Coordinates of C-alpha atoms in Angstrom, one line a residue:
X14 CA 0.0 0.0 0.0
X15 CA 1.3 3.4 -0.9
X16 CA 1.8 5.8 2.0
X17 CA -0.7 8.5 2.4
X18 CA 0.4 11.9 1.1
X19 CA 1.4 14.4 3.8
X20 CA 0.6 18.1 3.9
X21 CA 3.7 20.2 3.6
X22 CA 5.0 21.3 7.0
X23 CA 3.8 24.7 8.1
X24 CA 6.4 27.4 8.1
X25 CA 7.9 28.4 11.4
X26 CA 7.7 31.8 13.0
X27 CA 11.0 33.7 12.8
X28 CA 10.3 35.3 16.2
X29 CA 9.2 32.4 18.4
X30 CA 9.5 29.2 16.3
X31 CA 5.8 28.2 16.4
X32 CA 3.8 27.3 13.3
X33 CA 2.6 30.1 11.0
X34 CA -0.9 29.8 9.4
X35 CA -0.9 31.1 5.9
X36 CA -3.9 33.4 5.0
X37 CA -3.0 35.0 1.6
X38 CA -1.0 33.7 -1.4
X39 CA 0.1 36.1 -4.1
X40 CA 1.6 33.4 -6.2
X41 CA 4.9 33.6 -8.0
X42 CA 6.5 37.1 -7.8
X43 CA 9.8 38.7 -8.9
X44 CA 12.1 40.8 -6.9
X45 CA 10.3 44.1 -6.5
X46 CA 13.2 46.3 -7.4
X47 CA 14.8 44.1 -10.2
X48 CA 14.1 46.4 -13.1
X49 CA 15.4 44.8 -16.3
X50 CA 17.1 46.1 -19.4
X51 CA 14.9 45.4 -22.4
X52 CA 17.7 43.4 -24.0
X53 CA 18.1 41.2 -20.9
X54 CA 16.7 37.7 -21.7
X55 CA 18.1 35.9 -18.7
X56 CA 15.6 34.2 -16.3
X57 CA 14.3 36.3 -13.6
X58 CA 14.6 35.3 -9.9
X59 CA 11.1 34.5 -8.6
X60 CA 9.7 33.2 -5.3
X61 CA 6.3 32.4 -3.9
X62 CA 4.9 35.5 -2.0
X63 CA 2.6 34.4 0.8
X64 CA 1.8 35.8 4.2
X65 CA 0.8 34.1 7.4
X66 CA 0.1 34.6 11.1
X67 CA 1.9 33.1 14.0
X68 CA -0.7 31.8 16.5
X69 CA 1.7 32.0 19.4
X70 CA 3.4 35.4 19.3
X71 CA 1.0 37.1 16.8
X72 CA 3.6 38.2 14.3
X73 CA 2.4 38.4 10.7
X74 CA 5.2 37.5 8.3
X75 CA 6.1 36.1 4.9
X76 CA 6.3 32.3 4.6
X77 CA 9.3 32.3 2.3
X78 CA 12.5 34.3 2.7
X79 CA 14.3 35.9 -0.2
X80 CA 18.1 36.0 0.3
X81 CA 19.1 39.5 1.4
X82 CA 21.9 39.7 -1.1
X83 CA 19.3 39.4 -3.9
X84 CA 17.4 42.5 -2.7
X85 CA 20.0 44.9 -1.1
X86 CA 23.0 45.2 -3.4
X87 CA 25.2 47.8 -5.2
X88 CA 22.4 48.9 -7.6
X89 CA 19.5 49.2 -5.1
X90 CA 17.4 52.0 -6.6
X91 CA 15.3 53.4 -3.7
X92 CA 16.3 56.8 -2.4
X93 CA 14.9 58.4 0.8
X94 CA 15.5 61.9 -0.6
X95 CA 13.1 61.2 -3.5
X96 CA 10.1 62.7 -1.8
X97 CA 9.9 66.2 -0.3
X98 CA 7.5 64.9 2.3
X99 CA 10.0 62.2 3.4
X100 CA 12.8 64.7 3.5
X101 CA 10.9 66.9 5.9
X102 CA 9.8 63.8 7.9
X103 CA 13.4 62.7 8.5
X104 CA 14.6 66.3 9.2
X105 CA 12.0 66.8 11.8
X106 CA 12.8 63.5 13.5
X107 CA 16.5 64.2 13.5
X108 CA 15.8 67.6 15.2
X109 CA 13.7 65.8 17.8
X110 CA 16.5 63.3 18.5
X111 CA 19.0 66.2 18.8
X112 CA 16.8 67.9 21.4
X113 CA 15.8 64.9 23.5
X114 CA 18.3 62.1 23.1
X115 CA 21.5 63.5 21.7
X116 CA 22.0 66.6 23.8
X117 CA 24.6 65.1 26.1
X118 CA 28.4 65.2 25.8
X119 CA 29.7 62.7 23.2
X120 CA 26.2 61.5 22.2
X121 CA 26.1 58.8 19.6
X122 CA 23.4 57.6 17.2
X123 CA 23.5 54.6 14.8
X124 CA 21.0 54.2 12.0
X125 CA 20.3 50.8 10.4
X126 CA 19.7 51.0 6.7
X127 CA 20.6 54.7 6.5
X128 CA 20.1 54.7 2.7
X129 CA 21.2 58.0 1.2
X130 CA 21.8 59.6 4.6
X131 CA 18.7 61.9 4.5
X132 CA 18.1 61.6 8.3
X133 CA 21.7 61.5 9.5
X134 CA 22.7 64.5 7.4
X135 CA 20.9 66.7 9.9
X136 CA 22.7 65.0 12.8
X137 CA 26.0 65.3 11.0
X138 CA 25.4 69.0 10.3
X139 CA 24.9 69.5 14.1
X140 CA 28.3 68.0 14.8
X141 CA 26.9 65.0 16.7
X142 CA 28.6 61.6 16.5
X143 CA 26.8 59.2 14.3
X144 CA 27.1 56.1 12.1
X145 CA 25.0 54.7 9.3
X146 CA 25.0 51.0 8.5
X147 CA 24.0 50.4 4.9
X148 CA 24.6 47.3 2.8
X149 CA 23.7 48.9 -0.6
X150 CA 26.9 50.4 -1.9
X151 CA 25.6 53.1 -4.3
X152 CA 23.2 54.7 -1.8
X153 CA 25.8 54.4 1.0
X154 CA 28.2 56.4 -1.3
X155 CA 25.5 59.1 -1.7
X156 CA 25.2 59.3 2.1
X157 CA 29.0 59.6 2.4
X158 CA 28.9 62.4 -0.2
X159 CA 26.6 64.4 2.2
X160 CA 29.2 64.1 5.0
X161 CA 27.5 61.2 6.7
X162 CA 29.8 58.5 8.3
X163 CA 28.7 55.1 6.8
X164 CA 29.7 51.5 7.3
X165 CA 28.9 49.4 4.2
X166 CA 27.5 46.3 5.9
X167 CA 24.4 44.4 6.9
X168 CA 23.5 45.0 10.6
X169 CA 23.5 41.9 12.8
X170 CA 24.8 40.9 16.2
X171 CA 28.4 40.6 15.1
X172 CA 28.2 44.1 13.4
X173 CA 26.8 45.6 16.6
X174 CA 29.5 44.1 18.8
X175 CA 32.2 45.5 16.5
X176 CA 30.6 48.9 16.5
X177 CA 30.3 48.9 20.3
X178 CA 33.9 47.9 20.6
X179 CA 35.3 50.5 18.2
X180 CA 32.8 53.4 18.5
X181 CA 31.3 52.9 21.9
X182 CA 27.7 52.4 22.9
X183 CA 24.8 54.4 21.4
X184 CA 22.2 56.7 22.9
X185 CA 19.9 55.9 20.0
X186 CA 19.7 53.1 17.5
X187 CA 17.2 54.0 14.7
X188 CA 15.7 52.3 11.7
X189 CA 13.2 53.5 9.2
X190 CA 11.5 51.1 6.8
X191 CA 14.3 48.7 7.5
X192 CA 13.5 46.4 10.5
X193 CA 10.5 44.8 8.7
X194 CA 12.9 43.8 5.9
X195 CA 15.1 41.5 8.2
X196 CA 14.0 37.9 8.9
X197 CA 16.9 37.2 11.3
X198 CA 15.3 39.4 14.0
X199 CA 16.9 37.6 17.0
X200 CA 20.4 38.6 15.8
X201 CA 19.3 42.2 15.2
X202 CA 17.8 42.6 18.7
X203 CA 20.7 40.9 20.4
X204 CA 22.9 43.4 18.5
X205 CA 20.8 46.4 19.5
X206 CA 20.8 45.4 23.1
X207 CA 24.6 45.1 23.0
X208 CA 25.0 48.4 21.3
X209 CA 22.7 50.6 23.4
X210 CA 23.7 52.4 26.5
X211 CA 21.8 51.4 29.7
X212 CA 19.2 54.2 29.2
X213 CA 19.4 54.2 25.3
X214 CA 16.4 53.6 23.0
X215 CA 15.8 51.6 19.9
X216 CA 13.4 53.6 17.7
X217 CA 12.1 52.1 14.4
X218 CA 9.2 52.9 12.1
X219 CA 7.6 50.5 9.6
X220 CA 4.3 49.9 7.8
X221 CA 1.6 49.2 10.3
X222 CA -0.4 46.0 10.0
X223 CA -3.6 47.8 11.2
X224 CA -3.5 50.3 8.4
X225 CA -2.7 47.6 5.8
X226 CA -5.8 45.6 6.9
X227 CA -8.1 48.6 7.3
X228 CA -7.2 50.1 3.9
X229 CA -6.7 46.8 2.1
X230 CA -3.3 48.2 1.0
X231 CA -2.1 44.7 0.0
X232 CA 0.8 46.1 -2.1
X233 CA 2.6 46.8 1.1
X234 CA 3.3 43.0 1.0
X235 CA 6.3 42.3 -1.2
X236 CA 9.7 40.7 -1.0
X237 CA 11.5 43.3 1.0
X238 CA 8.8 43.5 3.7
X239 CA 9.2 40.2 5.7
X240 CA 7.4 41.3 8.9
X241 CA 4.2 43.3 9.3
X242 CA 4.2 44.8 12.8
X243 CA 1.5 45.6 15.2
X244 CA 1.8 47.0 18.7
X245 CA 0.9 43.6 20.2
X246 CA 3.4 41.6 18.1
X247 CA 6.2 44.1 18.7
X248 CA 5.4 44.1 22.5
X249 CA 5.7 40.3 22.5
X250 CA 8.9 40.4 20.3
X251 CA 10.5 42.9 22.6
X252 CA 9.6 40.9 25.7
X253 CA 11.2 37.7 24.2
X254 CA 14.5 39.7 23.7
X255 CA 14.7 41.4 27.1
X256 CA 13.4 44.7 25.9
X257 CA 10.2 46.7 26.5
X258 CA 7.9 48.6 24.2
X259 CA 7.7 52.0 25.9
X260 CA 6.1 54.2 23.2
X261 CA 4.2 54.1 19.9
X262 CA 3.4 56.9 17.5
X263 CA 1.1 56.6 14.5
X264 CA 2.6 58.2 11.3
X265 CA 0.8 59.1 8.1
X266 CA 3.8 58.4 5.8
X267 CA 4.0 55.5 3.4
X268 CA 0.4 54.7 3.7
X269 CA 0.4 54.4 7.5
X270 CA 3.2 53.5 9.8
X271 CA 3.9 53.2 13.5
X272 CA 7.1 54.4 15.2
X273 CA 8.0 52.1 18.0
X274 CA 10.4 52.8 20.9
X275 CA 12.0 50.0 22.8
X276 CA 14.2 50.3 25.9
X277 CA 15.6 48.0 28.6
X278 CA 12.9 46.9 31.0
X279 CA 12.4 49.6 33.6
X280 CA 14.7 52.1 31.9
X281 CA 11.9 54.2 30.6
X282 CA 8.4 54.9 31.6
X283 CA 5.8 53.3 29.3
X284 CA 3.6 55.9 27.6
X285 CA -0.2 55.7 27.7
X286 CA -0.1 55.5 23.9
X287 CA 1.0 51.9 24.1
X288 CA -1.9 50.7 26.1
X289 CA -4.3 52.7 23.9
X290 CA -3.0 51.0 20.7
X291 CA -3.0 47.6 22.3
X292 CA -6.6 48.1 23.3
X293 CA -7.6 49.2 19.8
X294 CA -6.0 46.1 18.3
X295 CA -7.9 43.8 20.7
X296 CA -11.1 45.6 19.8
X297 CA -10.6 45.2 16.0
X298 CA -9.3 41.6 16.3
X299 CA -6.1 42.5 14.4
X300 CA -4.3 39.4 15.6
X301 CA -7.1 37.0 14.8
X302 CA -6.8 34.7 11.8
X303 CA -10.5 35.2 10.8
X304 CA -9.9 39.0 10.5
X305 CA -6.9 38.4 8.3
X306 CA -8.7 35.9 6.2
X307 CA -11.4 38.6 5.6
X308 CA -8.7 41.0 4.5
X309 CA -7.5 38.3 2.0
X310 CA -11.0 38.1 0.6
X311 CA -11.1 41.9 0.1
X312 CA -7.7 41.8 -1.6
X313 CA -8.9 39.2 -4.1
X314 CA -12.0 41.4 -4.8
X315 CA -9.8 44.5 -5.4
X316 CA -7.7 42.4 -7.9
X317 CA -10.8 41.3 -9.8
X318 CA -12.3 44.8 -9.9
X319 CA -9.0 46.4 -11.0
X320 CA -8.5 44.0 -13.9
X321 CA -12.1 44.4 -14.9
X322 CA -11.8 48.2 -15.0
X323 CA -8.5 48.3 -16.9
X324 CA -9.7 45.7 -19.4
X325 CA -12.9 47.6 -20.1
X326 CA -11.1 50.9 -20.5
X327 CA -8.7 49.4 -23.0
X328 CA -11.5 47.7 -24.9
X329 CA -13.1 51.2 -25.2
X330 CA -9.9 52.5 -26.7
X331 CA -8.5 54.5 -23.8
X332 CA -4.8 54.7 -23.0
X333 CA -3.7 53.9 -19.4
X334 CA -0.3 54.9 -18.0
X335 CA 1.1 53.9 -14.6
X336 CA 2.4 56.6 -12.2
X337 CA 5.3 55.6 -9.9
X338 CA 7.4 52.4 -10.6
X339 CA 7.3 51.6 -6.9
X340 CA 8.6 48.4 -5.3
X341 CA 5.0 47.6 -4.1
X342 CA 3.7 48.0 -7.7
X343 CA 5.4 44.7 -8.5
X344 CA 2.9 42.9 -6.2
X345 CA 0.0 44.6 -8.0
X346 CA 1.1 44.0 -11.6
X347 CA 2.1 40.4 -11.1
X348 CA -0.7 39.4 -8.7
X349 CA -3.3 41.0 -11.1
X350 CA -1.6 40.0 -14.3
X351 CA -1.3 43.6 -15.5
X352 CA 1.2 43.9 -18.4
X353 CA 1.9 46.4 -21.2
X354 CA -1.3 45.3 -23.0
X355 CA -3.2 47.1 -20.2
X356 CA -0.7 49.7 -19.0
X357 CA 1.3 51.4 -21.8
X358 CA 4.2 52.5 -19.6
X359 CA 5.0 53.6 -16.0
X360 CA 6.5 57.0 -15.4
X361 CA 9.0 57.4 -12.6
X362 CA 11.5 60.1 -11.4
X363 CA 14.2 57.6 -10.5
X364 CA 16.9 57.6 -13.2
X365 CA 18.0 54.1 -12.3
X366 CA 14.6 52.7 -13.2
X367 CA 14.0 54.7 -16.4
X368 CA 14.2 53.0 -19.8
X369 CA 14.0 49.6 -18.1
X370 CA 11.1 47.1 -17.7
X371 CA 9.2 46.6 -14.5
X372 CA 9.9 43.3 -12.7
X373 CA 7.9 40.4 -13.9
X374 CA 5.2 42.3 -15.8
X375 CA 7.8 44.0 -18.1
X376 CA 6.0 47.3 -18.5
X377 CA 8.4 50.0 -19.9
X378 CA 9.5 52.7 -17.4
X379 CA 9.8 56.2 -18.7
X380 CA 10.8 59.6 -17.3
X381 CA 8.0 62.0 -16.2
X382 CA 8.5 64.0 -19.4
X383 CA 6.9 61.1 -21.3
X384 CA 3.8 61.5 -19.2
X385 CA 3.5 65.2 -19.8
X386 CA 4.3 65.1 -23.5
X387 CA 1.0 63.3 -24.3
X388 CA -1.3 63.0 -21.3
X389 CA -3.3 59.8 -21.3
X390 CA -7.0 59.9 -20.3
X391 CA -6.2 57.6 -17.3
X392 CA -3.3 57.2 -15.0
X393 CA -3.0 54.2 -12.6
X394 CA -1.5 55.6 -9.4
X395 CA 0.9 53.0 -8.0
X396 CA 2.6 55.6 -5.8
X397 CA -0.7 56.2 -3.9
X398 CA 1.1 56.7 -0.6
X399 CA 2.4 60.0 -2.1
X400 CA -1.0 61.0 -3.5
X401 CA -1.2 64.5 -2.1
X402 CA 2.3 65.4 -3.3
X403 CA 1.6 63.9 -6.7
X404 CA -1.8 65.5 -7.1
X405 CA -0.4 68.9 -6.4
X406 CA 2.5 68.3 -8.8
X407 CA 0.3 67.0 -11.6
X408 CA -2.5 69.6 -11.7
X409 CA -2.0 70.0 -15.5
X410 CA -3.0 66.4 -16.0
X411 CA -6.3 66.9 -14.3
X412 CA -6.9 70.2 -16.0
X413 CA -6.4 68.3 -19.3
X414 CA -9.2 66.0 -18.4
X415 CA -7.0 63.2 -17.0
X416 CA -8.4 60.8 -14.4
X417 CA -6.6 58.9 -11.7
X418 CA -7.3 55.2 -11.1
X419 CA -6.7 54.2 -7.5
X420 CA -7.1 50.8 -5.8
X421 CA -6.6 51.6 -2.1
X422 CA -8.9 51.0 -0.2
X423 CA -10.9 49.9 -3.3
X424 CA -10.9 50.4 -7.0
X425 CA -12.2 53.9 -8.0
X426 CA -11.6 56.6 -10.5
X427 CA -10.8 60.2 -9.3

C-alpha cells in the first residue's frame, strides 16, 4: 500500500519558532526592485509570495524568505530623498533626537539601513557623532557624499558588537522602513541590546499592519517586507528579547506606519499610547486569523475589480499609463496579471529605473516627461502613498481631463 500523502510542513515563525498559518497567497513574484534592461533575456529570480500569522506570538510574516543579497545590493534603486514629504519627515525626527536624546556630551546615534543619509545629514550637520549602517553600496556612497559616516555592511549581532567595541555604545539606534525587511530578528535585537547604553532607546518605524488591513493596502506586501508589525506583536517580540515597548506613535507616511520605541525593562516609563493602541488592536481583532482571512477576501476582490476596469477601458480604446514604478507595484502588476497590453508604460522620477522594464510584468518605465508630452486619459496611481504630493504636482494632468485610477482602499476613479 502506498503511503498517504502528507501536507507540507507549516512554516515556522522567525520570532518564536511556532507554526505560521498562511492566509494569503500572491503566487509567483519577482524581486520588486529588479528592473530589467529590455535586452536582458536571462531568467528572472522568482519566489512564492505568501503571508501568514503566528498563532503564538501574533507576528504576521512572509512564509518564504528571499536571500538578502538578492534585494539589497550595489544597484539598489530606492532613495529616501526622492520625496519632499519624506525629507521633511526625517529632518523633523533628527531635530527631535538632537533635542531629546542626543544633547549630552559625546552623544552617539546609529542608523540601520541609512540609505542616502537623509536623516543622518541633519545629525552630521549638528556635529553629533553618528554612524549609518547600509549594505547597498551606491546609496551608501550618496550618504558619504553628504558628510555622513557610513559603514557598508548588513547589521546583525556581530556588526553591533564590533561597532560597540570600536565606537562605543549608542544613545539611539534608529531604523526607518528597515527592520521589517530583516528575517533574522533575534540577531538584530541581540545586537541592538549590546550596542545601546543602559538608558538608550531603539526607535524604528515600519508599515503598520492595522493600516494595511483597514485600507486593504495589499501592495505593502512584497519581497522586502518580511514582517508586518502591530503593537501587540512588537510588544511580544521585545519581551522575548529582554526589551520593553515604551512608546508608539502613528505616522501618516508610506500609507500608514507606527514608530515604536524600545528600551531595557524599567529604563523608561511606558507611555499611555502603548496601552491605547494595544486596546484598539484587541477591539478590532487585528491578531485574529479570521480577520486576516477577511482581509485576504477583500484583496482578491480588489484584484478582480481592477483587472475588470482596466480591461474595459482598454477595450473602449482608452490609453492607461502607470504613475510611480514603486517596489510595491510589483505585487499589484504580477498578482493581477497587468502587463503592457493594459498599462502602456509607467513614469517614474528615479533615473536608475527609467528605460527599463518593471519586474515580472515587463512594462516599460519612462521619465516623467513622457507622461506630460501626451497626457493619457487615465493614470494608474501606483505611488498612492504620495498621492497628495503627486496631485499637487500634476494639476495639469487633471486640467487636461485626466483621471486617476486608484485601488486603495478599493478600485475607484478620481
